Tab-separated table of C-alpha atoms in Angstrom:
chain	number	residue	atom	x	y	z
A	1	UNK	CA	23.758	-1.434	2.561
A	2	UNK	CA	22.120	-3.853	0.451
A	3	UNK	CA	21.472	-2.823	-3.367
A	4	UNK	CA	19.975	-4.993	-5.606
A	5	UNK	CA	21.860	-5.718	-8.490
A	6	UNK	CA	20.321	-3.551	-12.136
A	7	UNK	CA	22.881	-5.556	-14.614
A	8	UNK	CA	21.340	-9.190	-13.911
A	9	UNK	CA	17.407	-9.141	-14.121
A	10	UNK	CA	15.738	-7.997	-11.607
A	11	UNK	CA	16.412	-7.061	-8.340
A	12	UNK	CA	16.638	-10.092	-6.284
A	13	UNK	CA	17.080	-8.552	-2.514
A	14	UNK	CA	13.492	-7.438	-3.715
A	15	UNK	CA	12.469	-10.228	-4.840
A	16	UNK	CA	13.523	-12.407	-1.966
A	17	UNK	CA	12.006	-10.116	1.126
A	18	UNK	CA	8.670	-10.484	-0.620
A	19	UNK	CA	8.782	-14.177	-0.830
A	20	UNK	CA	10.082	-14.695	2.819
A	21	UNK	CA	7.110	-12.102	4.134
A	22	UNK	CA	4.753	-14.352	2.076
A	23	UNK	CA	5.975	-17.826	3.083
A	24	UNK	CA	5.944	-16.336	7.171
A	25	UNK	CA	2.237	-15.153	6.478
A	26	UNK	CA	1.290	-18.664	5.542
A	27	UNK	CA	2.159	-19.555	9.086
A	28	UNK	CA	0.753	-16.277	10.845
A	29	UNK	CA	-2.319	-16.741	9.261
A	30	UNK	CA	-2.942	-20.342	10.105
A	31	UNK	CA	-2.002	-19.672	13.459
A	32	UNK	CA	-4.120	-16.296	14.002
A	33	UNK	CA	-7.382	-18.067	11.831
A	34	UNK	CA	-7.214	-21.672	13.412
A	35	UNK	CA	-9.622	-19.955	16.640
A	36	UNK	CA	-11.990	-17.881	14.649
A	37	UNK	CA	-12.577	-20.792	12.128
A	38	UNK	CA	-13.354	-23.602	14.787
A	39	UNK	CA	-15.728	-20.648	16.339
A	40	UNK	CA	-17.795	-20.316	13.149
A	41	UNK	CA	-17.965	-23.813	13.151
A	42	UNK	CA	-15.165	-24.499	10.330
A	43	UNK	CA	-12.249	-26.878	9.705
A	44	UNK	CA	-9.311	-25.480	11.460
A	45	UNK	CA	-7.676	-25.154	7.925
A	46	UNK	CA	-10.182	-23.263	6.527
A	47	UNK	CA	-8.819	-19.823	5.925
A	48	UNK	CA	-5.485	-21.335	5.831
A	49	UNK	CA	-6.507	-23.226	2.822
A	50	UNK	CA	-8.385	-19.981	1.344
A	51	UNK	CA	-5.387	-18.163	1.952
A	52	UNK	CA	-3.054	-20.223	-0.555
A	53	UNK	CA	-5.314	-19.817	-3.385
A	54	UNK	CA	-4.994	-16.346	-2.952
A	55	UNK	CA	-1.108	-16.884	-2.660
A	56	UNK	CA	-0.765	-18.390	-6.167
A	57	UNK	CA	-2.719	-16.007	-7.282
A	58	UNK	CA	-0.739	-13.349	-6.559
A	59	UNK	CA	2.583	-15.031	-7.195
A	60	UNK	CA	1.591	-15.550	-10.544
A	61	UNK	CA	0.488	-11.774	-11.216
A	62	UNK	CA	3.901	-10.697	-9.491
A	63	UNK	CA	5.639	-13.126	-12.167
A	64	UNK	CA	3.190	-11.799	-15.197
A	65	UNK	CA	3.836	-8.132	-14.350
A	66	UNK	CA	7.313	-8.550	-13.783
A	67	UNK	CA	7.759	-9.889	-17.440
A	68	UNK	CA	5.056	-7.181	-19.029
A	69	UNK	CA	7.229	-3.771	-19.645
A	70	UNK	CA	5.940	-1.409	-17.177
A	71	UNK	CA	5.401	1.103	-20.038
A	72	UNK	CA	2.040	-0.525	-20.123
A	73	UNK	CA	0.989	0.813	-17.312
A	74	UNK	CA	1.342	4.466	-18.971
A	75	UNK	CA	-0.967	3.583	-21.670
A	76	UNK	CA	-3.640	1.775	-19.810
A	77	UNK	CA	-3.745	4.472	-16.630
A	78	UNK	CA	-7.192	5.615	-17.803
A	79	UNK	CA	-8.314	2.285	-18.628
A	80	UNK	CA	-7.520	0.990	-14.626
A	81	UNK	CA	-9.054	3.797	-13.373
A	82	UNK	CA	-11.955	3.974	-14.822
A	83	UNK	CA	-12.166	0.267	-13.966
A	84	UNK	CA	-11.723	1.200	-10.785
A	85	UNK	CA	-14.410	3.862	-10.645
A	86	UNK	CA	-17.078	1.572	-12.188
A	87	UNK	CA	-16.365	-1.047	-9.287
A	88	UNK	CA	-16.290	1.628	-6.661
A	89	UNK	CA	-19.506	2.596	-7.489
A	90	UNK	CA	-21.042	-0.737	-7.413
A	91	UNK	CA	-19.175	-1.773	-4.186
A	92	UNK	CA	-21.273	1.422	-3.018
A	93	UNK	CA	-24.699	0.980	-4.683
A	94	UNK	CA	-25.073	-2.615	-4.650
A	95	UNK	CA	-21.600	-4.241	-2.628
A	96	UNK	CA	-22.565	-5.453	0.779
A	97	UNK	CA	-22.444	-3.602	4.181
A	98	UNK	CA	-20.013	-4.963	6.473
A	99	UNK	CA	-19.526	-2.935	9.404
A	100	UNK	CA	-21.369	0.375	8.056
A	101	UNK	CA	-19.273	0.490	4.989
A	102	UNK	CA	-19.424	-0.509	1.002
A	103	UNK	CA	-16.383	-1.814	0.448
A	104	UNK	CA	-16.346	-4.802	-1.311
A	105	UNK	CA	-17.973	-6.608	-4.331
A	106	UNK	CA	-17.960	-10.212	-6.160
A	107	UNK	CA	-15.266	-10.960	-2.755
A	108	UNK	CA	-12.905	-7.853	-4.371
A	109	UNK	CA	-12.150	-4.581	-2.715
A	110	UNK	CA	-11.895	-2.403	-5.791
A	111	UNK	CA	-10.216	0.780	-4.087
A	112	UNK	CA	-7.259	-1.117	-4.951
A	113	UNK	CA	-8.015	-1.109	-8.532
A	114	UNK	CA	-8.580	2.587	-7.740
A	115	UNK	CA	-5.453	2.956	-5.921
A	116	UNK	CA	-3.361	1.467	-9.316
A	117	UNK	CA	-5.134	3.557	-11.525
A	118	UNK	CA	-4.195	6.534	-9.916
A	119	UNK	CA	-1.157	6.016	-9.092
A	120	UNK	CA	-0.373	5.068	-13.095
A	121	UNK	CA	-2.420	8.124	-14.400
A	122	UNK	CA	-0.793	10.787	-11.799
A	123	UNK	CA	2.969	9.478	-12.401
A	124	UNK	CA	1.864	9.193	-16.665
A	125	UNK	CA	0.740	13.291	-15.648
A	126	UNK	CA	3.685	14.093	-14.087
A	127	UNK	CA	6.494	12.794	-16.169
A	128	UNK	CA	4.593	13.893	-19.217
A	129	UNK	CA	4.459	17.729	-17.653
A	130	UNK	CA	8.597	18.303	-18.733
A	131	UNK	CA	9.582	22.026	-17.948
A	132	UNK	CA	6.136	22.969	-16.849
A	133	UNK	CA	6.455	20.928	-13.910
A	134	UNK	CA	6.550	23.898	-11.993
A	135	UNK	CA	2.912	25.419	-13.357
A	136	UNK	CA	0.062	25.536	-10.790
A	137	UNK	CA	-1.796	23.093	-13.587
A	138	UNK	CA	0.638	20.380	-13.361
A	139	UNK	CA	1.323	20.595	-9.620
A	140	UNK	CA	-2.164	21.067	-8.657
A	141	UNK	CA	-4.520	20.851	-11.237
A	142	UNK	CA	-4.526	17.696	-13.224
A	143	UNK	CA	-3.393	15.465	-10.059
A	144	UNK	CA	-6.397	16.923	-8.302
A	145	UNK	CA	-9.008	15.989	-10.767
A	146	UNK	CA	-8.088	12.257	-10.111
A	147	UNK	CA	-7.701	12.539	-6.890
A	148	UNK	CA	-10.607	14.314	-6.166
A	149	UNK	CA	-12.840	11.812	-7.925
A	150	UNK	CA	-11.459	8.984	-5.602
A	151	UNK	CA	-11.914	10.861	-2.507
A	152	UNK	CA	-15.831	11.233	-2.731
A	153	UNK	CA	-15.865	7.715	-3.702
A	154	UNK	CA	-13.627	6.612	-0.809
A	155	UNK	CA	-15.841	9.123	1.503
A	156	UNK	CA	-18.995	7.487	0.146
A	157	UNK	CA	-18.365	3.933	1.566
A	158	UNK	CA	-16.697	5.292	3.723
A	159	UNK	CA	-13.327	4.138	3.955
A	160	UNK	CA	-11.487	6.932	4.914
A	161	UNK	CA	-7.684	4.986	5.872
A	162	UNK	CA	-7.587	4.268	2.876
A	163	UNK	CA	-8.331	7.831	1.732
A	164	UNK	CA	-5.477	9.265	3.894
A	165	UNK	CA	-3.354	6.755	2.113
A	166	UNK	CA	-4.379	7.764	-1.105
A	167	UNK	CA	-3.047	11.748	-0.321
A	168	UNK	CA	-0.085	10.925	0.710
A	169	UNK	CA	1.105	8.849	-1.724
A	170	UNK	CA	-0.014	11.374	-4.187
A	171	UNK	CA	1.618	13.930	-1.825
A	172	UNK	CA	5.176	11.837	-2.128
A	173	UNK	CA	4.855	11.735	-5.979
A	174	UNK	CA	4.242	15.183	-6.540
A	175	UNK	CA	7.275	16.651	-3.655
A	176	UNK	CA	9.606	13.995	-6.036
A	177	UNK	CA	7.980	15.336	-9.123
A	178	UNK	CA	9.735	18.300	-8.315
A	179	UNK	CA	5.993	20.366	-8.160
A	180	UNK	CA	5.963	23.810	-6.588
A	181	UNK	CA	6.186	23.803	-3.114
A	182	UNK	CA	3.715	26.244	-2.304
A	183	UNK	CA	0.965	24.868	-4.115
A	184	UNK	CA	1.442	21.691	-2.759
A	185	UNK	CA	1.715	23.462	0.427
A	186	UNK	CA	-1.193	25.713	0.188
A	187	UNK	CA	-3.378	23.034	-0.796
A	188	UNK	CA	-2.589	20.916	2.239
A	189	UNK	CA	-3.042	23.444	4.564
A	190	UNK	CA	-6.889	23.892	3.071
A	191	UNK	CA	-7.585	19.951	3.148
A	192	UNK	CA	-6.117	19.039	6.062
A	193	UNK	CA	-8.400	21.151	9.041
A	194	UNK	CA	-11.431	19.840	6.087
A	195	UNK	CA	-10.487	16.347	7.172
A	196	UNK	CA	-10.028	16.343	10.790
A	197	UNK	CA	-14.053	18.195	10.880
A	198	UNK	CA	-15.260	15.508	8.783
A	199	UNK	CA	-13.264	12.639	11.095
A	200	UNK	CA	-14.818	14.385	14.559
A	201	UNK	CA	-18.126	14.690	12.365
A	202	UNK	CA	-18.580	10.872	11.572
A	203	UNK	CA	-19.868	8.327	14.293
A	204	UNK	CA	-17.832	5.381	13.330
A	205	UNK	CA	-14.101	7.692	13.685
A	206	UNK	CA	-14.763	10.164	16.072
A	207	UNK	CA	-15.704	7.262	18.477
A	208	UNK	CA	-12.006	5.493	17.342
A	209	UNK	CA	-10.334	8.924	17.587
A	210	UNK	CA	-12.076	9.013	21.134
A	211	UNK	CA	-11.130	5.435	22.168
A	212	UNK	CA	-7.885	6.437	20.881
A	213	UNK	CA	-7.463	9.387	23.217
A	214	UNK	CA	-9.138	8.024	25.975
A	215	UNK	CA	-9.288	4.033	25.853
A	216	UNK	CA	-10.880	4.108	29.998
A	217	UNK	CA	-13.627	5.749	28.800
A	218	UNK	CA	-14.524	4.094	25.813
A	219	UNK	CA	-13.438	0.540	26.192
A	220	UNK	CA	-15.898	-0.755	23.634
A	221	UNK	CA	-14.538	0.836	20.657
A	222	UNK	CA	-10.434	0.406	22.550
A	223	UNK	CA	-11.137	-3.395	23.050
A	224	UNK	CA	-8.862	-4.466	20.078
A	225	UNK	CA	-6.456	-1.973	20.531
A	226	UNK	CA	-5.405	-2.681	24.351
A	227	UNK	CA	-5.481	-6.266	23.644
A	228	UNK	CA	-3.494	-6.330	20.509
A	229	UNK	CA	-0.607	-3.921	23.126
A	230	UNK	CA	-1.461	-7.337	25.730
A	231	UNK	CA	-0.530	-9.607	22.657
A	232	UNK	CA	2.783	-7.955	22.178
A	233	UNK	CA	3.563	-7.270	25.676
A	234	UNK	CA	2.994	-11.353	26.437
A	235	UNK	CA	5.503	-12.048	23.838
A	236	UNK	CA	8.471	-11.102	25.198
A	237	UNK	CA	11.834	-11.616	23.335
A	238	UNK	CA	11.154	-15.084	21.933
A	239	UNK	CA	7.570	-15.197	22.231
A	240	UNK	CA	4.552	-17.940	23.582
A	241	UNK	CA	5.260	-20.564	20.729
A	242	UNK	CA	3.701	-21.086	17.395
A	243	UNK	CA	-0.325	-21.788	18.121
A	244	UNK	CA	0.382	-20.827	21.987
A	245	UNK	CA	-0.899	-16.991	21.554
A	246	UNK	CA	-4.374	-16.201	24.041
A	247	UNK	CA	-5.072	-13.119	22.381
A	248	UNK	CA	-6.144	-14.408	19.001
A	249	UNK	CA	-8.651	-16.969	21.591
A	250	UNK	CA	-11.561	-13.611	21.270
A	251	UNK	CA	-9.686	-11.249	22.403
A	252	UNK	CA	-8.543	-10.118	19.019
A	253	UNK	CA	-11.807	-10.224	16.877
A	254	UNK	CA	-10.593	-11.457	13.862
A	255	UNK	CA	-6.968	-11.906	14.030
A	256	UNK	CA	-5.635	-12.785	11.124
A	257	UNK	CA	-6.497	-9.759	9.403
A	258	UNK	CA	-6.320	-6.467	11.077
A	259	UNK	CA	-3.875	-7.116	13.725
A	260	UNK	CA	-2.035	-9.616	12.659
A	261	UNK	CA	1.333	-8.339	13.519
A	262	UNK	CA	-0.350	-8.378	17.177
A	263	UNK	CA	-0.128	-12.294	16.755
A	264	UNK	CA	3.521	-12.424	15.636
A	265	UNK	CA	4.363	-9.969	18.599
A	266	UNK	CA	2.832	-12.355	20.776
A	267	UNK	CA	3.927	-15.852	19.538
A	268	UNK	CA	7.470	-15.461	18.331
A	269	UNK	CA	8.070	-12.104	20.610
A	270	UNK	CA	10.782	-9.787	19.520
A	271	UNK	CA	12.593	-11.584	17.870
A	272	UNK	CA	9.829	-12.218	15.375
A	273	UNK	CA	8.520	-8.627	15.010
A	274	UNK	CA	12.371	-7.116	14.571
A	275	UNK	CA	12.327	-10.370	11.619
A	276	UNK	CA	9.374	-9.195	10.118
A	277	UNK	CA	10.379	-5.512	10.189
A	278	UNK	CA	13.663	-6.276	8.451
A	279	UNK	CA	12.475	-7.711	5.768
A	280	UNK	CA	9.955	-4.192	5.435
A	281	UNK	CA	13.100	-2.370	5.507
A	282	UNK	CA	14.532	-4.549	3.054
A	283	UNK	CA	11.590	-3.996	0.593
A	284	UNK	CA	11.191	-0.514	0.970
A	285	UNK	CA	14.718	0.394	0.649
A	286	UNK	CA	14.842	-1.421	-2.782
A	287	UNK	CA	11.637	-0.241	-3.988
A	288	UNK	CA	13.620	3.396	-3.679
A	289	UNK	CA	16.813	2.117	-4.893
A	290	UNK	CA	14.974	1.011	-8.221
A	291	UNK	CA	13.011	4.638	-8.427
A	292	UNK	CA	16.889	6.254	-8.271
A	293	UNK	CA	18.004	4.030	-10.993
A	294	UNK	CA	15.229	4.062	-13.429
A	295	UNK	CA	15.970	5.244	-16.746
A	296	UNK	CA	12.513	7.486	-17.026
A	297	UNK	CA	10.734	9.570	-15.183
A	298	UNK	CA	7.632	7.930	-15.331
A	299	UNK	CA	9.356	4.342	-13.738
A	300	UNK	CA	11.465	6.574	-10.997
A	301	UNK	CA	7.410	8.514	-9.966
A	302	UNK	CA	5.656	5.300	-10.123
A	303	UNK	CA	8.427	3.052	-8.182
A	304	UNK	CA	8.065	5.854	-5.555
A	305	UNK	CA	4.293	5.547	-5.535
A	306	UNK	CA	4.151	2.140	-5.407
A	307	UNK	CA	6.832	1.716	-2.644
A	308	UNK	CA	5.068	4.683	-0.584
A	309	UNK	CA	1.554	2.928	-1.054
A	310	UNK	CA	3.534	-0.516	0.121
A	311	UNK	CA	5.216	1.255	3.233
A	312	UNK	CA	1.927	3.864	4.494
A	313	UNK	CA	0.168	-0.193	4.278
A	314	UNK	CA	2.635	-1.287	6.917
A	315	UNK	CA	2.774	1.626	8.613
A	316	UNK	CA	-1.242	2.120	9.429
A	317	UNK	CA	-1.055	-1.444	10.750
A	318	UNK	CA	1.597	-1.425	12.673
A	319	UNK	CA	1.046	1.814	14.609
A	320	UNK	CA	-2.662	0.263	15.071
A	321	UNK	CA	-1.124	-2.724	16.713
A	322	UNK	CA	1.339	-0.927	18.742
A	323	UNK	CA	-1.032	1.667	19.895
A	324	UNK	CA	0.211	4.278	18.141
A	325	UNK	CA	-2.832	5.142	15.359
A	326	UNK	CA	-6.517	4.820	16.154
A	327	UNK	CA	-7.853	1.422	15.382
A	328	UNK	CA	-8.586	1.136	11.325
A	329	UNK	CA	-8.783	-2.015	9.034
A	330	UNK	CA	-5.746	-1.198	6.963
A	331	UNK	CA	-4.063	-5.174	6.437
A	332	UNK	CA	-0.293	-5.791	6.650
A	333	UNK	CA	0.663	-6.419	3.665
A	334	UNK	CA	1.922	-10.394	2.401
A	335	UNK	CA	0.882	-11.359	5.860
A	336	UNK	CA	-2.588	-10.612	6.835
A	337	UNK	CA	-5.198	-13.017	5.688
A	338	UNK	CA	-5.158	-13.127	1.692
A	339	UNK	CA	-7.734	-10.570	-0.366
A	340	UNK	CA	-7.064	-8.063	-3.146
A	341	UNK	CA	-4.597	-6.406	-0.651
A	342	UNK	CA	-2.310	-9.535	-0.561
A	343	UNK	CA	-2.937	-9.383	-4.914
A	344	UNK	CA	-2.279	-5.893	-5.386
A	345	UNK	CA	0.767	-5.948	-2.781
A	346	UNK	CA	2.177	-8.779	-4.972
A	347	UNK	CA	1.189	-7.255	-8.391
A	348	UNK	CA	3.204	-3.917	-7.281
A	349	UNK	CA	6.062	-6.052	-6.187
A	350	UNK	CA	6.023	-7.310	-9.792
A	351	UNK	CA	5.512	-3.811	-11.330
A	352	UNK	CA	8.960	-2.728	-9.678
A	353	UNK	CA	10.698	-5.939	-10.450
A	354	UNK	CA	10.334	-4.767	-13.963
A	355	UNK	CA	11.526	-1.455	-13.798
A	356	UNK	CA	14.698	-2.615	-12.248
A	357	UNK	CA	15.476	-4.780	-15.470
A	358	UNK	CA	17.561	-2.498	-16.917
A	359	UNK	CA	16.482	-3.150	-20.253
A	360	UNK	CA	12.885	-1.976	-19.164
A	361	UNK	CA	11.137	1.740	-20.125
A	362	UNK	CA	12.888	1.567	-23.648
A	363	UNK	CA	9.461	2.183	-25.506
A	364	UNK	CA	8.596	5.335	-23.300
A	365	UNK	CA	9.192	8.940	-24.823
A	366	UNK	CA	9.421	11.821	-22.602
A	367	UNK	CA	10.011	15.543	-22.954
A	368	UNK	CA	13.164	17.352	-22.531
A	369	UNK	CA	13.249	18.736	-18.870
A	370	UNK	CA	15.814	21.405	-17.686
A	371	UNK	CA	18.403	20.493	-15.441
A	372	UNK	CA	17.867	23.629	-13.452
A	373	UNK	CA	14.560	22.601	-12.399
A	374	UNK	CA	15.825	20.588	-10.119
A	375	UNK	CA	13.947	16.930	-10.742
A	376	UNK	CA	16.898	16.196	-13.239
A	377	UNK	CA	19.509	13.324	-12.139
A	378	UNK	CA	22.328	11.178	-13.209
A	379	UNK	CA	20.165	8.488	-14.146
A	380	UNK	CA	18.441	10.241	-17.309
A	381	UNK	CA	22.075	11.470	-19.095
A	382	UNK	CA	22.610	10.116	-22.419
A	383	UNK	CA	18.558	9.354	-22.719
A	384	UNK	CA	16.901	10.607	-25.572
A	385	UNK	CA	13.543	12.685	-24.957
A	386	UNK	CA	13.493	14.094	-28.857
A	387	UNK	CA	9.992	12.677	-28.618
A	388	UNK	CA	7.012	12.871	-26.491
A	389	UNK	CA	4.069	10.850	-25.041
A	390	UNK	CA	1.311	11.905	-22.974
C-alpha cells in the first residue's frame, strides 16, 4: 500500500491526489457549468473562469498552511471559532436566503470557519485532557459545549448536513481520543431519536426524506436525484464524451455543484468515477497514515478530524448522486464548483501536509498519559511531556 514518505517533507502521495482531483475539477466544472451559464445568459466560461480564482486561492492557502507549524492551530482554536460564530450569526441575521436557508455572507459560507474552529479547539481539549481522558468532563463535557453552540447555529439557518457532519467528526475524534465508551454511547443514543423528530418535523427534509423513500410519489422534490442515477446509468464504462452529457442540459439543476460526480458518471462513465474514487482513497488513506505517525497527540486528533471531515464531504455527495442518501447540498470536495468548500478542503490538505513534516509539533507540550489507558502508541516513545499546554 502506498505510504507517504515522513523523512523527506511532506507527504507527497498526499500531495499529488489533491492536485490531480483539482486539475480534473477544472474540467468537470467547465463541462457541468457551460449549460447553466449560457441559460442565465452568460459567457460559456463564466463559472469556469470564477472557478480558477478560487483555485489559486486555495492553492496558495494549502502552500501557506503547509509551511505554518500546525501548533498554531492549538493556540488560535478559540480565536477561529469565535470567528466562526460571529459570521454564523450574521449569515443568519443579515446573510441572504437562498432556498429557505442563511447560509452564506460577503459570497463565504462561514460554517466552514465554524467547522475549523471546532475541530482545532476539540482536538487542543482532548490532547490537553492526559490521564483524565477517561472523566465524563473530558469525554462529554467540554466537547459538548462547542459542539452544542454550533448545532443551534447550524439548526438556525438551517443547514442540518452539515450538522450531521459536524457529530460525527467530533464522534471519530473523541472514539480515537480514547473517551469512555459509554458516555459517548449514552449520549448518542439521547441525540440521535432528537434528530430524526426534528428531520420528520421540518418541511424542507421530511419532504427529501419522503422523496427519498418514495421518489413515485413525490417526484418534485426526487427530480435531481433520479436524474443524477440517469446521468450515471448513461455513462456506461467509458462514458458520453467530454461536453456530450444530457443530464447537466436541465435535468440536473445546477450541475456543477451538488451533483457533480453525476456529470463525471455520465461523461467519462466508469472508468472516470473508479479514477476519481482512487484518488479519494488515496487521500484518505494518507490523511490516516499521517495521524498514526504524528509525534503529538494533538496532530494524530486533528489529522483524524480533518481527514474524517474530508471523507463524510465525499461521502454525503456521493451517496446523493448514487441514490443512496436523501438529496442535500453537501459539494464534492476539489471538484464541485469553487466556494469556501473548495478553500477549506485545500487549507486542510495543507494543515496535514505539515504535520507529516517530521520536524513539525516540536513547540507543543503535552501531559504525561498512561500507557494503560489505551490511547498510548509507538509514535509518542522517547517524547518528552515534562510540560504542559492547554
Amino acid at each position: 500500500m502506498l505510504k507517504g514518505s515522513q523523512k523527506s517533507g511532506v507527504n507527497k502521495w498526499l500531495l499529488l491526489s489533491t492536485l490531480l482531483l483539482t486539475c480534473f475539477g477544472i474540467v468537470i466544472v467547465y463541462t457541468a457549468s457551460t449549460p447553466h451559464a449560457l441559460k442565465m445568459g452568460l459567457p460559456p466560461e463564466y463559472y469556469l473562469k470564477a472557478h480558477l480564482w478560487k483555485v489559486g486561492i486555495a492553492l496558495i492557502l494549502m502552500l501557506a498552511a503547509s509551511k505554518i507549524d500546525y501548533s498554531v492551530w492549538k493556540k488560535g482554536a478559540r480565536v477561529v471559532f469565535c470567528v466562526g460564530i460571529v459570521l454564523t450569526l450574521a449569515a443568519i441575521v443579515a446573510g441572504g436566503s437562498v432556498k429557505g436557508a442563511n447560509r452564506w455572507i460577503w459570497g463565504i459560507q462561514p460554517s466552514e470557519i465554524l467547522k475549523l474552529g471546532l475541530i482545532a479547539m476539540v482536538c487542543a481539549k482532548l490532547s490537553a485532557a492526559g490521564m483524565e481522558i477517561k472523566s465524563l468532563k473530558c469525554s462529554i463535557i467540554q466537547p459538548a459545549i462547542p459542539f452544542g453552540i454550533s448545532a443551534i447555529l447550524l439548526a438556525l439557518q438551517p443547514n442540518y448536513s452539515m450538522l450531521l457532519l459536524f457529530a460525527g467528526i467530533l464522534l471519530a475524534v473523541l472514539l480515537v481520543a480514547g473517551a469512555r465508551f459509554k458516555y459517548v454511547a449514552s449520549v448518542l443514543g439521547g441525540c440521535i431519536p432528537i434528530g430524526l423528530i426534528v428531520l420528520l418535523i421540518k418541511s424542507h427534509t421530511s419532504k427529501r426524506i419522503l422523496a427519498f423513500l418514495s421518489p413515485d410519489q413525490y417526484q418534485g422534490s426526487a427530480f435531481q436525484g433520479q436524474h443524477a442515477l440517469e446521468a450515471l446509468g448513461n455513462g456506461g464504462w467509458t462514458g458520453t464524451g467530454i461536453g456530450m452529457g444530457m443530464q447537466k442540459l436541465g435535468y440536473l439543476p445546477e450541475a456543477h455543484k451538488d451533483v457533480v460526480y453525476a456529470v463525471v458518471g455520465e461523461e467519462f462513465g466508469f472508468m472516470g468515477t473508479f479514477f476519481v474514487l482512487a484518488l479519494f482513497a488515496i487521500l484518505f488513506y494518507q490523511g490516516f497514515e499521517i495521524a498514526r505517525h504524528s509525534s503529538t497527540r494533538f496532530g494524530k486528533y486533528l489529522a483524524v478530524a480533518l481527514t474524517v471531515s474530508l471523507f463524510l464531504n465525499f461521502l454525503i455527495h456521493v451517496c446523493v448522486s448514487t441514490g443512496l442518501f436523501p438529496t442535500t447540498g453537501q459539494p464534492l470536495p476539489f471538484l464541485s464548483f469553487g466556494g469556501t468548500n473548495l478553500i477549506f478542503s485545500a487549507l486542510f490538505i495543507g494543515i496535514l501536509l505539515n504535520i507529516s513534516r517530521a520536524d513539525a509539533g516540536k513547540k507543543i507540550w503535552e501531559p504525561y498519559m498512561n500507557s494503560a489507558d489505551g490511547v498510548e502508541s509507538h509514535s509518542y516513545e522517547g517524547f518528552d511531556y515534562s510540560r504542559s499546554e492547554i
